[in-house]
Coordinates of C-alpha atoms in Angstrom, one line a residue:
Chain A
X162 CA 56.1 -12.0 -10.8
X163 CA 55.1 -15.6 -11.6
X164 CA 57.6 -15.6 -14.4
X165 CA 60.4 -14.2 -12.3
X166 CA 60.0 -16.9 -9.6
X167 CA 60.7 -19.7 -12.0
X168 CA 63.8 -18.3 -13.5
X169 CA 67.2 -19.4 -12.0
X170 CA 67.6 -16.0 -10.3
X171 CA 64.1 -16.2 -8.8
X172 CA 64.7 -19.8 -7.5
X173 CA 67.9 -18.7 -6.0
X174 CA 66.2 -15.7 -4.3
X175 CA 63.4 -18.0 -2.9
X176 CA 66.0 -20.5 -1.6
X177 CA 68.0 -17.7 0.0
X178 CA 64.9 -16.3 1.8
X179 CA 63.9 -19.8 3.0
X180 CA 67.4 -20.4 4.3
X181 CA 67.4 -17.1 6.2
X182 CA 63.9 -17.8 7.5
X183 CA 65.2 -21.1 8.9
X184 CA 68.7 -20.2 10.0
X185 CA 68.0 -16.9 11.8
X186 CA 65.6 -18.6 14.3
X187 CA 68.2 -21.5 14.7
X188 CA 71.0 -19.0 15.5
X189 CA 68.7 -17.2 17.9
X190 CA 67.9 -20.6 19.4
X191 CA 71.7 -21.3 19.8
X192 CA 72.2 -18.0 21.5
X193 CA 69.4 -18.6 24.0
X194 CA 70.3 -22.2 24.4
X195 CA 73.6 -21.1 26.0
X196 CA 71.6 -18.9 28.4
X197 CA 69.0 -21.6 29.0
X198 CA 71.7 -24.1 29.8
X199 CA 73.3 -21.8 32.4
X200 CA 69.9 -21.0 33.9
X201 CA 68.8 -24.6 34.1
X202 CA 72.1 -25.8 35.5
X203 CA 71.9 -23.0 38.0
X204 CA 68.4 -23.9 39.1
X205 CA 69.5 -27.5 39.5
X206 CA 72.5 -26.5 41.6
X207 CA 70.4 -24.0 43.7
X208 CA 72.1 -21.0 42.2
X209 CA 70.7 -18.0 40.4
X210 CA 72.7 -18.2 37.1
X211 CA 73.3 -15.1 34.9
X212 CA 70.8 -12.4 36.0
X213 CA 72.7 -9.1 35.6
X214 CA 72.7 -8.3 31.9
X215 CA 69.1 -7.3 31.0
X216 CA 66.0 -8.4 32.7
X217 CA 66.5 -12.0 34.1
X218 CA 69.9 -12.0 32.3
X219 CA 68.1 -12.2 28.9
X220 CA 70.7 -10.0 27.2
X221 CA 73.6 -12.2 28.4
X222 CA 74.1 -14.1 25.0
X223 CA 74.6 -10.7 23.3
X224 CA 77.1 -9.6 25.9
X225 CA 79.0 -12.9 25.5
X226 CA 79.0 -12.5 21.7
X227 CA 80.3 -8.9 21.8
X228 CA 83.0 -10.0 24.2
X229 CA 84.1 -12.7 21.9
X230 CA 84.1 -10.5 18.9
X231 CA 86.2 -7.9 20.6
X232 CA 89.0 -10.3 21.7
X233 CA 92.1 -11.0 19.7
X234 CA 92.3 -14.1 17.5
X235 CA 95.6 -15.7 18.4
X236 CA 97.2 -18.2 16.1
X237 CA 100.0 -20.2 17.8
X238 CA 103.3 -19.8 16.0
X239 CA 103.8 -23.6 15.5
X240 CA 100.2 -24.0 14.1
X241 CA 99.2 -24.8 10.6
X242 CA 97.6 -21.4 9.9
X243 CA 95.0 -22.2 7.3
X244 CA 93.8 -25.4 8.8
X245 CA 93.8 -23.9 12.2
X246 CA 91.3 -21.2 11.0
X247 CA 89.4 -23.6 8.8
X248 CA 88.5 -26.1 11.5
X249 CA 86.1 -23.9 13.5
X250 CA 84.5 -22.7 10.3
X251 CA 84.0 -26.2 9.2
X252 CA 82.4 -27.2 12.5
X253 CA 80.0 -24.3 12.3
X254 CA 79.2 -24.8 8.6
X255 CA 78.3 -28.4 9.1
X256 CA 76.0 -27.6 11.9
X257 CA 74.1 -25.2 9.7
X258 CA 74.3 -27.3 6.5
X259 CA 72.3 -30.1 8.0
X260 CA 69.2 -27.9 8.5
X261 CA 68.5 -27.9 4.8
X262 CA 66.5 -31.2 4.9
X263 CA 64.8 -30.8 8.4
X264 CA 61.0 -30.6 7.8
X265 CA 59.6 -28.2 10.4
X266 CA 56.1 -28.7 9.1
X267 CA 54.5 -30.7 6.3
X268 CA 56.3 -29.4 3.1
X269 CA 58.3 -26.8 5.0
X270 CA 61.7 -28.4 4.4
X271 CA 64.0 -26.3 2.2
X272 CA 65.1 -29.5 0.3
X273 CA 62.7 -32.3 0.7
X274 CA 65.1 -34.9 -0.8
X275 CA 64.5 -38.7 -1.1
X276 CA 67.5 -39.6 0.9
X277 CA 67.1 -36.9 3.6
X278 CA 68.0 -39.2 6.5
X279 CA 71.1 -40.3 4.8
X280 CA 72.1 -36.7 4.2
X281 CA 71.6 -35.9 7.9
X282 CA 73.7 -39.0 8.8
X283 CA 76.5 -38.0 6.4
X284 CA 76.6 -34.4 7.6
X285 CA 76.7 -35.5 11.3
X286 CA 79.4 -38.0 10.6
X287 CA 81.5 -35.2 9.1
X288 CA 81.5 -33.2 12.4
X289 CA 84.5 -35.2 13.6
X290 CA 86.7 -33.5 11.0
X291 CA 86.4 -30.1 12.6
X292 CA 87.6 -31.6 15.8
X293 CA 90.5 -33.7 14.3
X294 CA 91.7 -30.9 12.1
X295 CA 91.6 -28.4 15.0
X296 CA 93.5 -30.8 17.2
X297 CA 96.2 -31.5 14.6
X298 CA 96.5 -27.9 13.3
X299 CA 97.0 -26.5 16.8
X300 CA 100.3 -28.4 17.1
X301 CA 99.8 -28.9 20.8
X302 CA 99.8 -32.2 22.8
X303 CA 96.6 -31.6 24.7
X304 CA 94.7 -30.5 21.7
X305 CA 95.9 -33.5 19.7
X306 CA 95.0 -36.0 22.5
X307 CA 91.5 -34.4 22.6
X308 CA 91.2 -34.8 18.9
X309 CA 92.2 -38.4 18.9
X310 CA 89.7 -39.2 21.6
X311 CA 87.0 -37.5 19.8
X312 CA 87.7 -39.3 16.6
X313 CA 87.5 -42.7 18.3
X314 CA 84.4 -41.7 20.2
X315 CA 82.4 -40.3 17.3
X316 CA 83.2 -43.2 15.0
X317 CA 82.2 -45.8 17.6
X318 CA 78.8 -44.2 18.4
X319 CA 77.9 -43.6 14.7
X320 CA 77.7 -47.4 14.2
X321 CA 74.9 -48.0 16.7
X322 CA 73.2 -44.8 15.6
X323 CA 73.2 -46.1 12.1
X324 CA 71.5 -49.3 13.3
X325 CA 68.9 -47.3 15.2
X326 CA 68.2 -45.3 12.0
X327 CA 67.9 -48.4 9.9
X328 CA 65.3 -49.9 12.4
X329 CA 63.2 -46.7 12.1
X330 CA 63.5 -46.7 8.4
X331 CA 62.3 -50.3 8.2
X332 CA 59.1 -49.2 10.0
X333 CA 58.7 -46.3 7.6
X334 CA 59.7 -47.8 4.2
X335 CA 61.2 -44.5 3.0
X336 CA 64.4 -42.5 3.4
X337 CA 62.4 -39.2 3.2
X338 CA 62.1 -37.3 6.4
X339 CA 58.6 -36.1 5.7
X340 CA 57.6 -39.7 5.1
X341 CA 59.2 -40.6 8.5
X342 CA 57.0 -38.1 10.3
X343 CA 53.9 -39.1 8.4
X344 CA 54.4 -42.8 9.3
X345 CA 54.0 -41.8 13.0
X346 CA 50.5 -40.5 12.6
X347 CA 49.1 -43.5 14.5
X348 CA 51.8 -44.0 17.0
X349 CA 55.1 -42.1 17.7
X350 CA 58.0 -44.5 17.2
X351 CA 59.4 -44.0 20.7
X352 CA 56.6 -46.3 22.0
X353 CA 57.1 -49.4 19.9
X354 CA 60.9 -48.8 19.6
X355 CA 61.5 -47.5 23.2
X356 CA 64.9 -49.2 23.7
X357 CA 66.2 -47.8 20.4
X358 CA 65.0 -44.4 21.4
X359 CA 67.1 -44.6 24.6
X360 CA 70.1 -45.8 22.6
X361 CA 69.7 -43.1 20.0
X362 CA 69.4 -40.4 22.7
X363 CA 72.6 -41.6 24.5
X364 CA 74.4 -41.9 21.1
X365 CA 73.5 -38.3 20.3
X366 CA 75.0 -37.2 23.6
X367 CA 78.3 -39.0 22.6
X368 CA 78.0 -37.6 19.0
X369 CA 77.7 -34.0 20.2
X370 CA 80.5 -34.5 22.8
X371 CA 78.1 -33.6 25.6
X372 CA 78.3 -34.6 29.2
X373 CA 78.7 -37.4 30.4
X374 CA 80.6 -38.1 27.2
X375 CA 82.5 -34.8 26.9
X376 CA 85.9 -36.5 27.0
X377 CA 87.4 -34.7 24.0
X378 CA 87.3 -31.5 26.1
X379 CA 87.7 -33.1 29.5
X380 CA 89.2 -30.1 31.3
X381 CA 90.5 -32.1 34.3
X382 CA 92.9 -34.1 32.2
X383 CA 93.2 -32.3 28.8
X384 CA 92.8 -28.6 29.9
X385 CA 90.1 -28.0 27.3
X386 CA 90.8 -30.7 24.7
X387 CA 90.9 -30.0 21.1
X388 CA 90.1 -26.2 21.3
X389 CA 92.6 -25.4 23.9
X390 CA 94.6 -23.1 21.6
X391 CA 91.6 -21.2 20.3
X392 CA 90.5 -17.8 21.4
X393 CA 88.0 -15.1 20.5
X394 CA 85.7 -15.8 17.5
X395 CA 87.4 -19.0 16.4
X396 CA 86.6 -20.4 19.8
X397 CA 83.1 -19.0 19.6
X398 CA 82.4 -20.8 16.4
X399 CA 83.3 -24.2 18.1
X400 CA 81.0 -23.2 20.9
X401 CA 78.2 -22.3 18.7
X402 CA 78.7 -25.3 16.5
X403 CA 78.4 -27.6 19.5
X404 CA 75.1 -25.9 20.6
X405 CA 73.8 -25.9 17.0
X406 CA 74.6 -29.6 16.8
X407 CA 72.6 -30.2 20.1
X408 CA 69.6 -28.5 18.5
X409 CA 70.1 -30.4 15.3
X410 CA 70.3 -33.8 17.1
X411 CA 67.2 -32.9 19.1
X412 CA 65.5 -32.2 15.9
X413 CA 66.6 -35.5 14.5
X414 CA 65.4 -37.3 17.7
X415 CA 62.1 -35.4 17.3
X416 CA 61.7 -36.5 13.7
X417 CA 62.6 -40.1 14.2
X418 CA 60.9 -40.9 17.5
X419 CA 58.7 -38.1 18.7
X420 CA 56.5 -37.5 15.7
X421 CA 58.0 -34.4 14.3
X422 CA 55.4 -31.6 13.9
X423 CA 52.5 -33.9 14.8
X424 CA 50.5 -33.1 17.9
X425 CA 50.3 -35.9 20.6
X426 CA 46.7 -36.7 19.6
X427 CA 44.7 -35.3 16.7
X428 CA 41.9 -34.0 18.9
X429 CA 40.7 -30.5 19.9
X430 CA 43.1 -28.9 22.4
X431 CA 46.2 -30.4 20.9
X432 CA 45.7 -29.6 17.2
X433 CA 45.0 -26.0 17.9
X434 CA 48.7 -25.4 18.1
X435 CA 50.3 -25.3 14.6
X436 CA 52.9 -27.9 13.7
X437 CA 56.1 -25.9 14.0
X438 CA 55.2 -25.0 17.5
X439 CA 54.9 -28.7 18.4
X440 CA 58.2 -29.2 16.6
X441 CA 59.9 -26.6 18.6
X442 CA 58.4 -27.7 21.9
X443 CA 59.6 -31.3 21.3
X444 CA 63.1 -29.9 20.5
X445 CA 63.0 -27.9 23.8
X446 CA 62.1 -31.1 25.7
X447 CA 65.1 -32.9 24.2
X448 CA 67.4 -30.0 24.9
X449 CA 66.2 -29.8 28.5
X450 CA 67.1 -33.5 28.8
X451 CA 70.5 -32.8 27.4
X452 CA 71.1 -30.2 30.1
X453 CA 69.5 -32.3 32.8
X454 CA 71.9 -35.2 32.0
X455 CA 74.8 -32.8 32.2
X456 CA 73.8 -31.6 35.7
X457 CA 73.2 -35.2 36.9
X458 CA 75.9 -37.6 35.6
X459 CA 79.7 -37.5 36.2
X460 CA 82.0 -37.9 33.2
X461 CA 82.6 -41.4 31.8
X462 CA 86.0 -42.9 31.9
X463 CA 87.4 -43.4 28.4
X464 CA 87.5 -47.2 28.4
X465 CA 84.0 -47.3 29.8
X466 CA 82.8 -45.1 27.0
X467 CA 84.3 -47.4 24.4
X468 CA 82.9 -50.4 26.2
X469 CA 79.4 -48.9 26.2
X470 CA 79.5 -48.1 22.5
X471 CA 81.0 -51.3 21.1
X472 CA 80.0 -54.0 23.7
X473 CA 76.6 -52.8 24.8
X474 CA 74.9 -50.6 22.2
X475 CA 76.2 -52.3 19.1
X476 CA 75.1 -55.9 19.9
X477 CA 71.9 -54.7 21.4
X478 CA 70.8 -52.4 18.5
X479 CA 71.8 -55.2 16.1
X480 CA 69.7 -57.7 17.9
X481 CA 66.8 -55.3 18.1
X482 CA 67.1 -54.6 14.4
X483 CA 66.8 -58.3 13.6
X484 CA 63.9 -58.6 16.0
X485 CA 62.1 -55.6 14.5
X486 CA 62.6 -57.0 11.0
X487 CA 61.2 -60.4 12.1
X488 CA 58.1 -58.9 13.8
X489 CA 57.4 -56.7 10.8
X490 CA 57.7 -59.6 8.4
X491 CA 55.7 -62.1 10.4
X492 CA 52.8 -59.6 11.2
X493 CA 52.7 -58.3 7.7
X494 CA 53.2 -54.7 8.9
X495 CA 56.2 -54.3 6.6
X496 CA 55.5 -51.0 4.6
X497 CA 55.2 -51.6 0.9
Chain B
X61 CA 73.6 -26.2 -19.5
X62 CA 74.0 -25.6 -15.7
X63 CA 74.3 -29.4 -15.1
X64 CA 77.1 -29.6 -17.7
X65 CA 78.9 -26.6 -16.2
X66 CA 78.6 -28.2 -12.7
X67 CA 79.9 -31.5 -14.1
X68 CA 83.0 -29.9 -15.5
X69 CA 83.6 -27.9 -12.4
X70 CA 83.3 -31.0 -10.1
X71 CA 85.3 -33.2 -12.4
X72 CA 88.1 -30.6 -12.7
X73 CA 88.3 -30.2 -8.9
X74 CA 88.1 -34.1 -8.5
X75 CA 91.1 -34.5 -10.8
X76 CA 93.0 -31.7 -9.3
X77 CA 92.6 -32.9 -5.8
X78 CA 93.5 -36.4 -6.9
X79 CA 96.7 -35.1 -8.3
X80 CA 97.3 -33.2 -5.0
X81 CA 96.8 -36.4 -3.0
X82 CA 99.9 -37.8 -4.7
X83 CA 102.0 -34.7 -4.9
X84 CA 101.3 -33.0 -1.5
X85 CA 104.4 -32.9 0.7
X86 CA 102.5 -33.2 4.0
X87 CA 100.7 -36.6 4.3
X88 CA 97.9 -35.0 6.3
X89 CA 97.3 -32.6 3.4
X90 CA 97.1 -35.6 1.2
X91 CA 94.4 -37.2 3.2
X92 CA 92.5 -33.9 3.3
X93 CA 92.7 -33.6 -0.5
X94 CA 91.5 -37.2 -0.7
X95 CA 88.4 -36.2 1.3
X96 CA 87.9 -33.3 -1.2
X97 CA 88.1 -35.8 -4.0
X98 CA 85.5 -38.0 -2.3
X99 CA 83.1 -35.1 -2.0
X100 CA 83.4 -34.2 -5.7
X101 CA 82.9 -37.8 -6.7
X102 CA 79.7 -37.7 -4.5
X103 CA 78.6 -34.5 -6.4
X104 CA 79.2 -36.3 -9.7
X105 CA 77.0 -39.1 -8.5
X106 CA 74.3 -36.5 -7.6
X107 CA 74.5 -35.1 -11.1
X108 CA 74.0 -38.5 -12.5
X109 CA 70.9 -39.0 -10.4
X110 CA 72.4 -41.6 -8.1
X111 CA 71.6 -39.8 -4.8
X112 CA 71.7 -42.9 -2.7
X113 CA 75.2 -43.8 -3.9
X114 CA 76.4 -40.2 -3.3
X115 CA 75.2 -40.2 0.3
X116 CA 76.6 -43.7 1.0
X117 CA 80.0 -42.6 -0.5
X118 CA 80.1 -39.6 1.9
X119 CA 79.0 -41.7 4.9
X120 CA 81.3 -44.7 4.4
X121 CA 84.4 -43.1 2.8
X122 CA 84.4 -39.6 4.2
X123 CA 82.7 -40.3 7.5
X124 CA 84.4 -43.5 8.5
X125 CA 87.3 -44.7 6.3
X126 CA 89.0 -41.3 5.8
X127 CA 88.6 -40.5 9.5
X128 CA 90.7 -43.6 10.3
X129 CA 93.2 -42.7 7.6
X130 CA 93.6 -39.3 9.1
X131 CA 93.8 -40.8 12.5
X132 CA 96.7 -43.0 11.5
X133 CA 98.5 -40.5 9.3
X134 CA 98.4 -37.8 12.0
X135 CA 100.0 -40.2 14.5
X136 CA 102.8 -41.4 12.2
X137 CA 106.0 -39.4 12.3
X138 CA 107.3 -40.1 8.8
X139 CA 110.1 -38.0 7.3
X140 CA 108.8 -37.9 3.8
X141 CA 111.8 -36.1 2.5
X142 CA 114.0 -39.1 3.2
X143 CA 111.4 -41.4 1.6
X144 CA 111.7 -39.4 -1.6
X145 CA 115.5 -39.6 -1.7
X146 CA 115.7 -42.6 -4.0
X147 CA 113.1 -41.2 -6.4
X148 CA 115.6 -40.7 -9.3
X149 CA 117.0 -44.2 -8.9
X150 CA 113.7 -46.0 -8.7
X151 CA 111.7 -44.0 -11.3
X152 CA 112.6 -46.2 -14.3
X153 CA 111.4 -49.4 -12.4
X154 CA 108.2 -47.6 -11.4
X155 CA 107.6 -46.5 -15.0
X156 CA 108.1 -50.0 -16.3
X157 CA 105.7 -51.5 -13.8
X158 CA 103.1 -48.8 -14.5
X159 CA 103.5 -49.3 -18.2
X160 CA 102.9 -53.1 -17.8
X161 CA 99.8 -52.5 -15.7
X162 CA 98.4 -50.0 -18.2
X163 CA 99.0 -52.4 -21.1
X164 CA 97.1 -55.1 -19.2
X165 CA 94.2 -52.8 -18.5
X166 CA 94.1 -51.8 -22.2
X167 CA 94.0 -55.5 -23.2
X168 CA 91.2 -56.2 -20.7
X169 CA 89.0 -53.3 -21.7
X170 CA 89.8 -53.7 -25.4
X171 CA 88.2 -57.2 -25.4
X172 CA 85.4 -56.1 -23.1
X173 CA 81.9 -56.5 -24.7
X174 CA 78.9 -54.5 -23.4
X175 CA 75.3 -55.7 -23.4
X176 CA 73.2 -54.2 -26.1
X177 CA 71.0 -52.3 -23.7
X178 CA 74.0 -51.1 -21.6
X179 CA 74.0 -47.6 -23.1
X180 CA 70.3 -47.0 -22.5
X181 CA 70.6 -48.3 -19.0
X182 CA 73.5 -46.0 -18.3
X183 CA 71.4 -43.0 -19.4
X184 CA 68.4 -43.9 -17.2
X185 CA 69.6 -45.9 -14.2
X186 CA 66.1 -45.7 -12.5
X187 CA 63.5 -48.1 -13.8
X188 CA 60.8 -45.4 -13.4
X189 CA 60.3 -41.9 -12.1
X190 CA 58.3 -43.0 -9.1
X191 CA 61.0 -45.6 -8.0
X192 CA 63.6 -44.1 -5.7
X193 CA 67.3 -44.9 -5.9
X194 CA 67.3 -47.1 -2.8
X195 CA 64.4 -49.1 -4.1
X196 CA 65.9 -49.5 -7.5
X197 CA 69.1 -50.7 -6.0
X198 CA 67.3 -53.1 -3.7
X199 CA 65.3 -54.6 -6.5
X200 CA 68.5 -55.7 -8.3
X201 CA 70.7 -56.4 -5.3
X202 CA 68.4 -58.7 -3.5
X203 CA 67.0 -60.6 -6.5
X204 CA 69.5 -61.1 -9.4
X205 CA 72.7 -60.5 -7.4
X206 CA 71.7 -61.9 -4.0
X207 CA 74.4 -64.6 -4.0
X208 CA 77.3 -62.2 -5.0
X209 CA 76.0 -59.8 -2.4
X210 CA 76.0 -62.4 0.4
X211 CA 79.4 -63.6 -0.7
X212 CA 80.8 -60.0 -0.5
X213 CA 79.4 -59.7 3.0
X214 CA 80.9 -63.1 4.0
X215 CA 84.3 -62.0 2.6
X216 CA 84.2 -58.8 4.6
X217 CA 83.2 -60.8 7.7
X218 CA 86.1 -63.1 7.2
X219 CA 88.5 -60.1 6.8
X220 CA 87.1 -58.5 9.9
X221 CA 87.6 -61.7 12.0
X222 CA 91.0 -62.2 10.5
X223 CA 92.1 -58.7 11.5
X224 CA 90.8 -59.2 15.1
X225 CA 92.5 -62.6 15.4
X226 CA 95.8 -61.3 14.1
X227 CA 95.9 -58.2 16.3
X228 CA 94.2 -59.3 19.4
X229 CA 96.1 -61.4 21.9
X230 CA 95.7 -61.9 25.6
X231 CA 98.6 -60.4 27.4
X232 CA 99.2 -62.1 30.7
X233 CA 99.2 -59.8 33.7
X234 CA 96.8 -57.2 32.3
X235 CA 93.9 -56.3 34.7
X236 CA 90.5 -55.9 33.2
X237 CA 87.4 -54.3 34.6
X238 CA 84.7 -56.8 35.3
X239 CA 81.5 -54.6 35.3
X240 CA 79.2 -57.5 36.3
X241 CA 81.3 -58.3 39.3
X242 CA 81.4 -54.6 40.4
X243 CA 77.7 -54.3 40.1
X244 CA 76.9 -57.5 41.9
X245 CA 79.1 -56.5 44.8
X246 CA 77.2 -55.3 47.8
X247 CA 78.2 -53.9 51.2
X248 CA 81.0 -51.6 50.3
X249 CA 78.7 -48.6 49.7
X250 CA 75.5 -47.9 51.5
X251 CA 72.9 -45.5 50.3
X252 CA 70.6 -43.8 52.7
X253 CA 67.5 -41.8 51.9
X254 CA 67.6 -38.4 53.7
X255 CA 64.6 -36.2 54.0
X256 CA 64.9 -33.1 51.8
X257 CA 66.5 -30.2 53.4
X258 CA 67.6 -32.0 56.5
X259 CA 71.3 -31.9 55.5
X260 CA 74.0 -34.3 56.7
X261 CA 73.2 -33.6 60.3
X262 CA 70.3 -36.1 60.1
X263 CA 72.7 -38.8 59.4
X264 CA 74.7 -38.1 62.5
X265 CA 77.6 -36.6 60.5
X266 CA 79.0 -33.5 62.2
X267 CA 81.4 -31.1 60.4
X268 CA 83.9 -30.6 61.9
X269 CA 83.6 -34.1 63.1
X270 CA 83.6 -34.5 66.9
X271 CA 86.0 -37.2 68.2
X272 CA 83.5 -39.4 69.8
X273 CA 80.9 -39.0 67.1
X274 CA 83.5 -40.1 64.5
X275 CA 84.3 -43.4 66.4
X276 CA 80.7 -44.1 66.8
X277 CA 80.0 -43.8 63.0
X278 CA 83.1 -46.0 62.3
X279 CA 81.9 -48.7 64.6
X280 CA 78.5 -48.6 63.2
X281 CA 79.7 -49.3 59.7
X282 CA 82.4 -51.7 60.7
X283 CA 79.9 -54.2 62.0
X284 CA 77.2 -53.9 59.4
X285 CA 79.2 -54.4 56.2
X286 CA 81.7 -56.9 55.1
X287 CA 84.7 -54.7 54.3
X288 CA 86.5 -55.9 51.3
X289 CA 90.1 -54.8 51.7
X290 CA 89.3 -51.4 52.9
X291 CA 91.2 -49.5 55.7

């Protein structure tokens, strides 16, 4: 058995098992996030939410999935057929791909690479392609306008996100995600870097096209934005991709600012819970905030969105980056 | 063995997609093939052990530059069939120019002399196994090459400012939003704290509004606040 596990086939089998062990819970999380969002929104708006399918509506995600699978996939006659079908797949694949480097517990990452944070940043910056290609391949005005908005939005918020990540990396001294979490053993980064935490959270809202930055799919002016021509499973892939991205961005926020799998304090009642449970709890907290924001704030106007990204977040995060560097250098806290 | 196979696979896809960038009929397809080429180049970097460069290539070129390319190309309405009309006529000139450029390149690289330790450095770009890519780059970039590095940054800054100066001009008559003025303004909106569950009745608002109640509310607000061009 030992011999088999070190052969190429054995390594492949282990990686496959690890991938399934990570992605199946993620996909279940995506399914139940759709339900949780509807339930939480309902509670905030004094409604009941889905409560008919199964006890407390717990089987609603499966009913939705079966409905989506049964519907007909319609490709518009003017559409670019291959790209039209490729776009939703790309969105969903990218949302899954990024999980390869997420450390759920110490040493639990599938690929614990040295440049993990850059990999995540690269993958999340590719998400815009699914949207642009979908908008262009649909050959429809509304879809195209939604795609253009999304391209501009995602590119603008990535810049300030990059500065936030650089600030965190300066405090860590490594690009490895496990090292990022371990650097927070004394204090979670959201305390010393609180303004950057807020900027990062708002930027993740914009990056995942969530309310109040859901302009690419603004239904009141663009019908449904870039996926207006999509139906059935191709629509469902966009939908699942968006929710998977929400979970991914929450995981990233958890790793960068909320101490990953670490308990709040390393004392008795807190460290009874294993690391992955803490990780999941923190992700749930972030996701709840995502939904809370959606229930609370009206949608931004497009020019305000651009103003916030370029004129507020970018200068602020740049100044904070320089400030952090100066403090680290002057106090000698700069990691070796 | 596997690394060599992977290298030839990625290199073959890279060259094929680079050819497709030039020959594809649809410019959007060209940009998409360009992105595929970038990805394969990143994979080649990974095989060479330059993981930092691979990620930066994807972040900068695929994540930002190619997005803007795609953005522009999708919005252009170019009839590429018409652009290709004069191909036969202009092909000889193109060939001559290409030939001259190729000759110049040959002359430059023919007289190029490599450092003695260049080949060994090429085979092991990292100074040691415990030094990560980013650290190895930083050690060189911020010590030996700090002035060229800063100069490159300065050139990019000048290019950026130049682009802004050339394209940005104040058009007279455009109305801009002044957020500070809007936030500083007071009196046009009043917020009142209502006890939970009391509803709007507690504010004296009736629905449907009774005639005398409505006038009372209007009078009340009319005195208290400086109306700025309302009504």
